[in-house]
Amino acid sequence: MIKKFIITGMLCLIANTYHAQRNLKLNLNSKKESAVSPMVKEKVEEYADKIDSIIKEEKKLMEAELLVLQSKNLPKQDFDKQKAEIADRYSERIDTKIEALGFDLDEVVQKQVRFSLLSSDVASNEELKAQLLKKFKPTRSFDGYFSYGVMTLTNDLADNDLDKNLGYANNLEFGLKFNYQFSRTSPWGFFSGLGFSWRTVRADNNLVFAKQQENVYLAKYEGSLDKSKLRTGYLIVPIGLQYNFSKLKNAGMDIQYRPYEDGFRVGANMYGGVRMSTNNIVKGDVQSFRDRSNYQVNPFIYGAQLTVSYNNVSLFVKKDFSNFFKDSYFANDKALVFGVALGW
C-alpha cells in the first residue's frame, strides 16, 4: 500500500506538471528536466494519462450513482454511510484498473539510473557495458598549468660574487601538460608537455649585472638603485611518470576504473629547455635601462623534478643539473626551485 501511495504521488506530480506545460504551451529546457531520461519521461507520462482517464471515467460513474442516492432523501446518517460505501467501492475499482496496467517501477528506476550515469538511454546490458567502457576509458588529456617557485643557486665549490650578493630569485612558468594513463585501472601514467619558464635573478647590495665585451660581472651602481634583475625565458619540455594513490571505483557491469588526475599523486620527471631571451633590467635614480644582449646565461638547461599533488594543487622541487651561466661565468651555480603549481 505504501508503494502504491508513493507511485501515485509521483505520477500525479509528473502528470500535473506535464499537463500544465502542455496547456500553457511552455518550452522549459532546464538542467533539471534534462536530467530525466526521455524514455522514462515518455513511459511515466503515458502511464499518467491512462490513470487520469481511469479516474475521470470512474468519477463520472460514481457521481451518477451519488445523484441517484440523493434522490432517495435518506436520513443524513444513512446517506453518509451509503456514500462512504460507494466511495470505497469506486476506490477499489480504480486500484484494480491501475494495477491491471502493469506499471513496472523497477524497470523505470533502472532506466533512469542508466540515463543518469550515461546521459543516454540504453536498451540492453551489452549496450550499457559498451557505453560504460567508452565513458570510463584510460585518461588521455591536455591540461593547462601555472606554477611559481622560489629559486636559489647552489654551488658545490667556493661561493662566487653572485652567490655572495644574490637577492630574491624566482621561477614563473605556465604551459600545457599531456597525461597518458597506461590502463583504465592502472595507478601509473606517463606525462609530458610544453611550458614557458621565466627565471629571474636579482642582485643585492646595490649591485647590477654588467658586461664588458663578452665578460659578465657584477658592478656597483653609483646612486640609489630601485631594481636590478636578470630575467631569462626558456621553452621547457618535461618527460616523466606519475603514480596515483586513489582507490579503484566501480562503474557497474563489473567495470572498474581509477581516477588518474584526482586524489593524492606523486610524479617524477626529467626536463630540458632552450633559451628564448635574456633581459637585464636596471632601474635607479642615475641610470635605468633594459638590455636584451648576451649575458652568458646558459642557452640550454636540463634537470629533474619531484612533484606531490592533490587534485589540482601540486608542490614541487626541481634541480638543474646544468649550470645557470655557461662557461666559467659565476662558475658551478645551479638552480634549485621550490614551488607550487595549479592545474586546470
mmCIF file of C-alpha atoms in Angstrom:
data_model
loop_
_atom_site.group_PDB
_atom_site.id
_atom_site.type_symbol
_atom_site.label_atom_id
_atom_site.label_comp_id
_atom_site.label_asym_id
_atom_site.label_seq_id
_atom_site.Cartn_x
_atom_site.Cartn_y
_atom_site.Cartn_z
ATOM 1 C CA MET A 1 0.000 0.000 0.000
ATOM 2 C CA ILE A 2 2.819 2.421 0.846
ATOM 3 C CA LYS A 3 4.443 1.661 -2.508
ATOM 4 C CA LYS A 4 1.135 2.426 -4.202
ATOM 5 C CA PHE A 5 0.870 5.800 -2.456
ATOM 6 C CA ILE A 6 4.454 6.675 -3.465
ATOM 7 C CA ILE A 7 3.849 5.736 -7.109
ATOM 8 C CA THR A 8 0.514 7.563 -7.215
ATOM 9 C CA GLY A 9 2.022 10.701 -5.697
ATOM 10 C CA MET A 10 4.936 10.660 -8.129
ATOM 11 C CA LEU A 11 2.657 10.135 -11.106
ATOM 12 C CA CYS A 12 0.235 12.847 -10.043
ATOM 13 C CA LEU A 13 3.082 15.314 -9.667
ATOM 14 C CA ILE A 14 4.525 14.448 -13.085
ATOM 15 C CA ALA A 15 1.077 14.420 -14.673
ATOM 16 C CA ASN A 16 0.148 17.836 -13.257
ATOM 17 C CA THR A 17 3.456 19.308 -14.416
ATOM 18 C CA TYR A 18 3.112 17.694 -17.823
ATOM 19 C CA HIS A 19 -0.468 18.911 -18.407
ATOM 20 C CA ALA A 20 0.328 22.395 -17.122
ATOM 21 C CA GLN A 21 3.242 22.675 -19.528
ATOM 22 C CA ARG A 22 1.164 21.324 -22.418
ATOM 23 C CA ASN A 23 -1.827 23.632 -21.752
ATOM 24 C CA LEU A 24 0.316 26.733 -21.282
ATOM 25 C CA LYS A 25 2.483 25.805 -24.295
ATOM 26 C CA LEU A 26 5.697 26.360 -22.394
ATOM 27 C CA ASN A 27 9.045 25.018 -23.560
ATOM 28 C CA LEU A 28 11.189 24.665 -20.466
ATOM 29 C CA ASN A 29 14.647 23.262 -21.213
ATOM 30 C CA SER A 30 16.163 23.457 -17.774
ATOM 31 C CA LYS A 31 19.037 21.348 -16.477
ATOM 32 C CA LYS A 32 16.643 19.683 -14.067
ATOM 33 C CA GLU A 33 14.393 18.481 -16.899
ATOM 34 C CA SER A 34 17.309 17.319 -18.999
ATOM 35 C CA ALA A 35 18.345 15.044 -16.109
ATOM 36 C CA VAL A 36 15.264 12.844 -16.750
ATOM 37 C CA SER A 37 15.547 10.061 -19.319
ATOM 38 C CA PRO A 38 13.298 10.729 -22.362
ATOM 39 C CA MET A 39 12.260 7.073 -22.293
ATOM 40 C CA VAL A 40 11.365 7.289 -18.589
ATOM 41 C CA LYS A 41 9.524 10.560 -19.091
ATOM 42 C CA GLU A 42 7.532 9.165 -22.019
ATOM 43 C CA LYS A 43 6.627 5.990 -20.123
ATOM 44 C CA VAL A 44 5.580 7.867 -16.984
ATOM 45 C CA GLU A 45 3.557 10.426 -18.940
ATOM 46 C CA GLU A 46 1.806 7.634 -20.849
ATOM 47 C CA TYR A 47 1.018 5.874 -17.576
ATOM 48 C CA ALA A 48 -0.182 9.135 -16.014
ATOM 49 C CA ASP A 49 -2.559 9.728 -18.942
ATOM 50 C CA LYS A 50 -4.034 6.250 -18.512
ATOM 51 C CA ILE A 51 -4.526 6.795 -14.759
ATOM 52 C CA ASP A 52 -6.121 10.156 -15.452
ATOM 53 C CA SER A 53 -8.585 8.529 -17.881
ATOM 54 C CA ILE A 54 -9.447 5.778 -15.371
ATOM 55 C CA ILE A 55 -10.059 8.297 -12.571
ATOM 56 C CA LYS A 56 -12.233 10.534 -14.769
ATOM 57 C CA GLU A 57 -14.282 7.582 -16.015
ATOM 58 C CA GLU A 58 -14.878 6.101 -12.555
ATOM 59 C CA LYS A 59 -15.516 9.528 -11.036
ATOM 60 C CA LYS A 60 -18.223 10.183 -13.636
ATOM 61 C CA LEU A 61 -19.938 6.861 -12.820
ATOM 62 C CA MET A 62 -19.635 7.498 -9.088
ATOM 63 C CA GLU A 63 -21.193 10.961 -9.376
ATOM 64 C CA ALA A 64 -24.138 9.485 -11.309
ATOM 65 C CA GLU A 65 -24.675 6.889 -8.576
ATOM 66 C CA LEU A 66 -24.499 9.570 -5.878
ATOM 67 C CA LEU A 67 -27.197 11.586 -7.672
ATOM 68 C CA VAL A 68 -29.481 8.544 -7.516
ATOM 69 C CA LEU A 69 -28.679 8.180 -3.822
ATOM 70 C CA GLN A 70 -29.503 11.844 -3.167
ATOM 71 C CA SER A 71 -32.897 11.444 -4.865
ATOM 72 C CA LYS A 72 -33.957 8.876 -2.216
ATOM 73 C CA ASN A 73 -33.974 11.576 0.507
ATOM 74 C CA LEU A 74 -32.468 9.261 3.108
ATOM 75 C CA PRO A 75 -31.697 10.370 6.676
ATOM 76 C CA LYS A 76 -28.279 12.008 6.908
ATOM 77 C CA GLN A 77 -26.725 9.127 8.853
ATOM 78 C CA ASP A 78 -27.879 6.545 6.297
ATOM 79 C CA PHE A 79 -26.886 8.822 3.395
ATOM 80 C CA ASP A 80 -23.345 9.327 4.738
ATOM 81 C CA LYS A 81 -22.916 5.599 5.333
ATOM 82 C CA GLN A 82 -24.023 4.615 1.795
ATOM 83 C CA LYS A 83 -21.973 7.475 0.305
ATOM 84 C CA ALA A 84 -18.833 6.159 2.049
ATOM 85 C CA GLU A 85 -19.534 2.638 0.787
ATOM 86 C CA ILE A 86 -19.906 3.917 -2.777
ATOM 87 C CA ALA A 87 -16.618 5.878 -2.496
ATOM 88 C CA ASP A 88 -14.777 2.799 -1.144
ATOM 89 C CA ARG A 89 -16.159 0.619 -3.926
ATOM 90 C CA TYR A 90 -15.052 3.008 -6.658
ATOM 91 C CA SER A 91 -11.677 3.456 -4.969
ATOM 92 C CA GLU A 92 -11.151 -0.311 -5.143
ATOM 93 C CA ARG A 93 -12.271 -0.329 -8.798
ATOM 94 C CA ILE A 94 -9.698 2.411 -9.571
ATOM 95 C CA ASP A 95 -6.931 0.488 -7.750
ATOM 96 C CA THR A 96 -7.806 -2.714 -9.633
ATOM 97 C CA LYS A 97 -7.712 -0.995 -13.028
ATOM 98 C CA ILE A 98 -4.412 0.785 -12.233
ATOM 99 C CA GLU A 99 -2.792 -2.483 -11.164
ATOM 100 C CA ALA A 100 -4.045 -4.078 -14.383
ATOM 101 C CA LEU A 101 -1.996 -1.548 -16.360
ATOM 102 C CA GLY A 102 1.144 -3.420 -15.223
ATOM 103 C CA PHE A 103 3.408 -0.448 -14.492
ATOM 104 C CA ASP A 104 6.924 -1.830 -13.755
ATOM 105 C CA LEU A 105 8.502 0.578 -11.271
ATOM 106 C CA ASP A 106 11.753 -1.383 -11.063
ATOM 107 C CA GLU A 107 12.227 -1.164 -14.843
ATOM 108 C CA VAL A 108 11.596 2.600 -14.832
ATOM 109 C CA VAL A 109 14.036 3.148 -11.966
ATOM 110 C CA GLN A 110 16.683 1.061 -13.745
ATOM 111 C CA LYS A 111 16.273 3.071 -16.953
ATOM 112 C CA GLN A 112 16.611 6.344 -15.042
ATOM 113 C CA VAL A 113 19.739 5.144 -13.217
ATOM 114 C CA ARG A 114 21.317 4.212 -16.546
ATOM 115 C CA PHE A 115 20.390 7.562 -18.049
ATOM 116 C CA SER A 116 21.771 9.484 -15.041
ATOM 117 C CA LEU A 117 25.032 7.573 -15.366
ATOM 118 C CA LEU A 118 25.494 7.788 -19.137
ATOM 119 C CA SER A 119 23.227 10.718 -20.190
ATOM 120 C CA SER A 120 21.653 8.432 -22.782
ATOM 121 C CA ASP A 121 19.061 5.652 -22.915
ATOM 122 C CA VAL A 122 20.333 2.117 -23.421
ATOM 123 C CA ALA A 123 18.209 -0.846 -24.277
ATOM 124 C CA SER A 124 20.409 -3.807 -23.278
ATOM 125 C CA ASN A 125 23.178 -4.841 -20.905
ATOM 126 C CA GLU A 126 25.552 -5.190 -23.849
ATOM 127 C CA GLU A 127 24.872 -1.618 -24.930
ATOM 128 C CA LEU A 128 25.183 -0.419 -21.338
ATOM 129 C CA LYS A 129 28.558 -2.118 -20.956
ATOM 130 C CA ALA A 130 29.761 -0.640 -24.246
ATOM 131 C CA GLN A 131 28.702 2.837 -23.083
ATOM 132 C CA LEU A 132 30.467 2.358 -19.744
ATOM 133 C CA LEU A 133 33.671 1.186 -21.421
ATOM 134 C CA LYS A 134 33.528 4.235 -23.658
ATOM 135 C CA LYS A 135 32.944 6.639 -20.785
ATOM 136 C CA PHE A 136 35.401 5.177 -18.263
ATOM 137 C CA LYS A 137 38.407 4.784 -20.514
ATOM 138 C CA PRO A 138 42.057 5.481 -19.589
ATOM 139 C CA THR A 139 42.874 9.160 -19.207
ATOM 140 C CA ARG A 140 44.269 10.911 -22.261
ATOM 141 C CA SER A 141 44.179 14.658 -21.706
ATOM 142 C CA PHE A 142 45.851 18.010 -22.214
ATOM 143 C CA ASP A 143 45.638 20.215 -19.110
ATOM 144 C CA GLY A 144 46.865 23.726 -18.504
ATOM 145 C CA TYR A 145 49.066 24.560 -15.522
ATOM 146 C CA PHE A 146 50.633 27.556 -13.795
ATOM 147 C CA SER A 147 53.479 27.420 -11.293
ATOM 148 C CA TYR A 148 55.505 29.787 -9.155
ATOM 149 C CA GLY A 149 58.630 28.928 -7.198
ATOM 150 C CA VAL A 150 61.343 30.443 -5.068
ATOM 151 C CA MET A 151 64.747 29.870 -6.604
ATOM 152 C CA THR A 152 68.246 29.757 -5.208
ATOM 153 C CA LEU A 153 71.622 28.970 -6.788
ATOM 154 C CA THR A 154 73.562 26.054 -5.349
ATOM 155 C CA ASN A 155 77.333 25.781 -5.588
ATOM 156 C CA ASP A 156 79.348 22.741 -4.578
ATOM 157 C CA LEU A 157 82.578 24.747 -4.788
ATOM 158 C CA ALA A 158 83.517 28.069 -3.241
ATOM 159 C CA ASP A 159 80.942 30.871 -3.434
ATOM 160 C CA ASN A 160 81.433 33.351 -6.266
ATOM 161 C CA ASP A 161 80.460 37.039 -6.372
ATOM 162 C CA LEU A 162 76.852 36.262 -7.347
ATOM 163 C CA ASP A 163 76.432 33.738 -4.514
ATOM 164 C CA LYS A 164 77.602 36.343 -2.008
ATOM 165 C CA ASN A 165 75.308 39.071 -3.403
ATOM 166 C CA LEU A 166 72.260 37.120 -4.525
ATOM 167 C CA GLY A 167 68.904 38.725 -3.752
ATOM 168 C CA TYR A 168 65.423 37.272 -4.226
ATOM 169 C CA ALA A 169 65.182 34.881 -7.197
ATOM 170 C CA ASN A 170 62.100 33.166 -8.592
ATOM 171 C CA ASN A 171 60.771 30.956 -11.380
ATOM 172 C CA LEU A 172 57.418 31.625 -13.102
ATOM 173 C CA GLU A 173 56.053 29.018 -15.504
ATOM 174 C CA PHE A 174 52.885 28.100 -17.386
ATOM 175 C CA GLY A 175 52.021 25.685 -20.166
ATOM 176 C CA LEU A 176 50.208 22.513 -21.227
ATOM 177 C CA LYS A 177 50.654 19.063 -19.719
ATOM 178 C CA PHE A 178 49.782 15.827 -21.550
ATOM 179 C CA ASN A 179 48.607 12.947 -19.331
ATOM 180 C CA TYR A 180 48.546 9.328 -20.501
ATOM 181 C CA GLN A 181 47.218 6.664 -18.124
ATOM 182 C CA PHE A 182 48.538 3.218 -19.034
ATOM 183 C CA SER A 183 45.196 1.447 -18.497
ATOM 184 C CA ARG A 184 41.736 2.045 -17.020
ATOM 185 C CA THR A 185 42.772 0.667 -13.618
ATOM 186 C CA SER A 186 46.493 1.457 -13.651
ATOM 187 C CA PRO A 187 47.891 3.818 -10.998
ATOM 188 C CA TRP A 188 50.775 4.601 -13.342
ATOM 189 C CA GLY A 189 50.822 7.130 -16.120
ATOM 190 C CA PHE A 190 53.174 8.983 -18.425
ATOM 191 C CA PHE A 191 53.198 12.747 -18.807
ATOM 192 C CA SER A 192 54.928 15.310 -20.964
ATOM 193 C CA GLY A 193 54.055 18.736 -22.299
ATOM 194 C CA LEU A 194 55.327 22.165 -23.185
ATOM 195 C CA GLY A 195 55.943 25.078 -20.833
ATOM 196 C CA PHE A 196 57.241 28.634 -20.845
ATOM 197 C CA SER A 197 59.529 29.463 -17.925
ATOM 198 C CA TRP A 198 60.854 32.844 -16.783
ATOM 199 C CA ARG A 199 63.740 32.727 -14.325
ATOM 200 C CA THR A 200 64.616 35.936 -12.545
ATOM 201 C CA VAL A 201 67.821 36.504 -10.586
ATOM 202 C CA ARG A 202 68.215 39.724 -8.543
ATOM 203 C CA ALA A 203 71.486 41.214 -7.388
ATOM 204 C CA ASP A 204 71.694 42.604 -3.856
ATOM 205 C CA ASN A 205 73.942 45.184 -2.116
ATOM 206 C CA ASN A 206 73.378 47.878 -4.769
ATOM 207 C CA LEU A 207 74.964 45.742 -7.487
ATOM 208 C CA VAL A 208 73.883 45.303 -11.118
ATOM 209 C CA PHE A 209 74.722 42.832 -13.842
ATOM 210 C CA ALA A 210 77.199 44.387 -16.250
ATOM 211 C CA LYS A 211 79.423 43.269 -19.094
ATOM 212 C CA GLN A 212 82.454 44.383 -20.944
ATOM 213 C CA GLN A 213 82.630 42.847 -24.389
ATOM 214 C CA GLU A 214 81.841 39.156 -23.579
ATOM 215 C CA ASN A 215 82.812 39.336 -19.921
ATOM 216 C CA VAL A 216 79.862 39.388 -17.461
ATOM 217 C CA TYR A 217 80.271 40.553 -13.854
ATOM 218 C CA LEU A 218 78.579 42.424 -11.006
ATOM 219 C CA ALA A 219 79.246 46.169 -10.849
ATOM 220 C CA LYS A 220 78.499 48.802 -8.193
ATOM 221 C CA TYR A 221 75.635 51.119 -9.066
ATOM 222 C CA GLU A 222 76.533 54.746 -8.478
ATOM 223 C CA GLY A 223 73.346 56.089 -6.989
ATOM 224 C CA SER A 224 70.141 54.829 -5.425
ATOM 225 C CA LEU A 225 69.099 51.519 -7.015
ATOM 226 C CA ASP A 226 65.413 50.533 -7.131
ATOM 227 C CA LYS A 227 65.599 47.434 -9.304
ATOM 228 C CA SER A 228 68.289 45.091 -10.587
ATOM 229 C CA LYS A 229 67.329 41.756 -12.116
ATOM 230 C CA LEU A 230 68.374 39.427 -14.883
ATOM 231 C CA ARG A 231 65.378 37.614 -16.406
ATOM 232 C CA THR A 232 65.727 34.691 -18.825
ATOM 233 C CA GLY A 233 62.927 32.901 -20.661
ATOM 234 C CA TYR A 234 63.075 29.211 -21.546
ATOM 235 C CA LEU A 235 60.969 26.802 -23.559
ATOM 236 C CA ILE A 236 60.640 23.708 -21.312
ATOM 237 C CA VAL A 237 59.706 20.090 -22.132
ATOM 238 C CA PRO A 238 59.173 17.644 -19.209
ATOM 239 C CA ILE A 239 59.073 13.835 -19.539
ATOM 240 C CA GLY A 240 58.115 11.729 -16.544
ATOM 241 C CA LEU A 241 55.950 9.209 -14.693
ATOM 242 C CA GLN A 242 53.147 9.667 -12.175
ATOM 243 C CA TYR A 243 51.689 7.311 -9.558
ATOM 244 C CA ASN A 244 48.117 7.770 -8.305
ATOM 245 C CA PHE A 245 47.187 6.509 -4.814
ATOM 246 C CA SER A 246 43.405 6.745 -5.311
ATOM 247 C CA LYS A 247 41.349 3.562 -4.890
ATOM 248 C CA LEU A 248 39.604 1.723 -7.684
ATOM 249 C CA LYS A 249 35.993 2.713 -8.321
ATOM 250 C CA ASN A 250 33.151 0.582 -9.654
ATOM 251 C CA ALA A 251 31.306 1.876 -12.729
ATOM 252 C CA GLY A 252 28.912 -1.086 -12.824
ATOM 253 C CA MET A 253 28.732 -4.183 -15.046
ATOM 254 C CA ASP A 254 31.970 -5.454 -13.427
ATOM 255 C CA ILE A 255 33.860 -2.474 -14.855
ATOM 256 C CA GLN A 256 36.404 -0.782 -12.589
ATOM 257 C CA TYR A 257 38.403 2.366 -13.143
ATOM 258 C CA ARG A 258 40.891 4.575 -11.314
ATOM 259 C CA PRO A 259 40.677 8.401 -11.499
ATOM 260 C CA TYR A 260 44.113 9.420 -12.781
ATOM 261 C CA GLU A 261 44.013 13.183 -12.218
ATOM 262 C CA ASP A 262 42.218 13.228 -8.847
ATOM 263 C CA GLY A 263 43.341 12.420 -5.337
ATOM 264 C CA PHE A 264 46.873 12.065 -3.999
ATOM 265 C CA ARG A 265 49.617 11.605 -6.612
ATOM 266 C CA VAL A 266 53.411 11.581 -6.839
ATOM 267 C CA GLY A 267 55.323 12.321 -10.034
ATOM 268 C CA ALA A 268 58.971 12.435 -11.082
ATOM 269 C CA ASN A 269 60.351 13.738 -14.341
ATOM 270 C CA MET A 270 63.337 14.967 -16.247
ATOM 271 C CA TYR A 271 63.122 18.246 -18.148
ATOM 272 C CA GLY A 272 65.084 20.093 -20.753
ATOM 273 C CA GLY A 273 64.859 23.621 -22.055
ATOM 274 C CA VAL A 274 66.162 26.037 -24.638
ATOM 275 C CA ARG A 275 66.674 29.737 -24.014
ATOM 276 C CA MET A 276 64.326 32.195 -25.718
ATOM 277 C CA SER A 277 65.680 35.551 -24.464
ATOM 278 C CA THR A 278 67.502 37.325 -21.648
ATOM 279 C CA ASN A 279 66.638 40.766 -20.306
ATOM 280 C CA ASN A 280 68.825 42.759 -17.900
ATOM 281 C CA ILE A 281 66.545 45.237 -16.114
ATOM 282 C CA VAL A 282 68.032 48.112 -14.117
ATOM 283 C CA LYS A 283 66.103 50.994 -12.562
ATOM 284 C CA GLY A 284 67.602 53.749 -10.411
ATOM 285 C CA ASP A 285 67.996 57.498 -9.982
ATOM 286 C CA VAL A 286 71.177 57.718 -12.071
ATOM 287 C CA GLN A 287 70.533 55.304 -14.910
ATOM 288 C CA SER A 288 67.697 52.977 -15.978
ATOM 289 C CA PHE A 289 67.782 50.569 -18.908
ATOM 290 C CA ARG A 290 66.723 47.225 -20.350
ATOM 291 C CA ASP A 291 69.352 45.267 -22.222
ATOM 292 C CA ARG A 292 68.475 42.109 -24.186
ATOM 293 C CA SER A 293 72.011 41.290 -25.318
ATOM 294 C CA ASN A 294 74.036 38.205 -24.354
ATOM 295 C CA TYR A 295 74.726 37.913 -20.608
ATOM 296 C CA GLN A 296 76.222 34.417 -20.880
ATOM 297 C CA VAL A 297 73.144 32.706 -19.419
ATOM 298 C CA ASN A 298 73.168 29.038 -20.392
ATOM 299 C CA PRO A 299 71.305 28.560 -23.704
ATOM 300 C CA PHE A 300 70.325 25.005 -22.686
ATOM 301 C CA ILE A 301 69.191 23.636 -19.349
ATOM 302 C CA TYR A 302 68.263 20.182 -18.030
ATOM 303 C CA GLY A 303 67.396 18.746 -14.660
ATOM 304 C CA ALA A 304 64.947 16.697 -12.578
ATOM 305 C CA GLN A 305 61.723 17.453 -10.701
ATOM 306 C CA LEU A 306 59.715 15.747 -7.951
ATOM 307 C CA THR A 307 56.026 16.656 -7.577
ATOM 308 C CA VAL A 308 53.427 15.815 -4.917
ATOM 309 C CA SER A 309 49.836 16.599 -5.936
ATOM 310 C CA TYR A 310 46.328 16.534 -4.536
ATOM 311 C CA ASN A 311 43.578 17.165 -7.069
ATOM 312 C CA ASN A 312 44.590 20.382 -8.904
ATOM 313 C CA VAL A 313 47.229 21.636 -6.431
ATOM 314 C CA SER A 314 50.872 20.498 -6.511
ATOM 315 C CA LEU A 315 54.034 21.132 -4.535
ATOM 316 C CA PHE A 316 57.308 20.570 -6.328
ATOM 317 C CA VAL A 317 61.068 20.813 -6.108
ATOM 318 C CA LYS A 318 63.246 20.973 -9.231
ATOM 319 C CA LYS A 319 67.003 20.916 -9.554
ATOM 320 C CA ASP A 320 69.081 21.868 -12.591
ATOM 321 C CA PHE A 321 71.981 19.611 -13.486
ATOM 322 C CA SER A 322 73.271 22.273 -15.869
ATOM 323 C CA ASN A 323 74.985 25.497 -14.802
ATOM 324 C CA PHE A 324 72.886 28.659 -14.723
ATOM 325 C CA PHE A 325 75.595 30.546 -16.642
ATOM 326 C CA LYS A 326 77.694 28.995 -19.369
ATOM 327 C CA ASP A 327 81.454 28.511 -19.418
ATOM 328 C CA SER A 328 83.199 29.921 -16.350
ATOM 329 C CA TYR A 329 80.868 32.844 -15.621
ATOM 330 C CA PHE A 330 79.675 32.599 -11.994
ATOM 331 C CA ALA A 331 81.003 29.073 -12.116
ATOM 332 C CA ASN A 332 79.130 25.995 -10.900
ATOM 333 C CA ASP A 333 75.894 27.830 -9.969
ATOM 334 C CA LYS A 334 72.883 25.562 -10.462
ATOM 335 C CA ALA A 335 69.225 26.497 -9.956
ATOM 336 C CA LEU A 336 67.162 24.888 -7.172
ATOM 337 C CA VAL A 337 63.433 25.743 -7.135
ATOM 338 C CA PHE A 338 60.715 25.100 -4.504
ATOM 339 C CA GLY A 339 57.209 25.989 -5.623
ATOM 340 C CA VAL A 340 53.500 25.408 -6.015
ATOM 341 C CA ALA A 341 51.560 24.647 -9.213
ATOM 342 C CA LEU A 342 47.880 24.884 -10.116
ATOM 343 C CA GLY A 343 46.286 22.786 -12.839
ATOM 344 C CA TRP A 344 43.011 23.258 -14.654
#
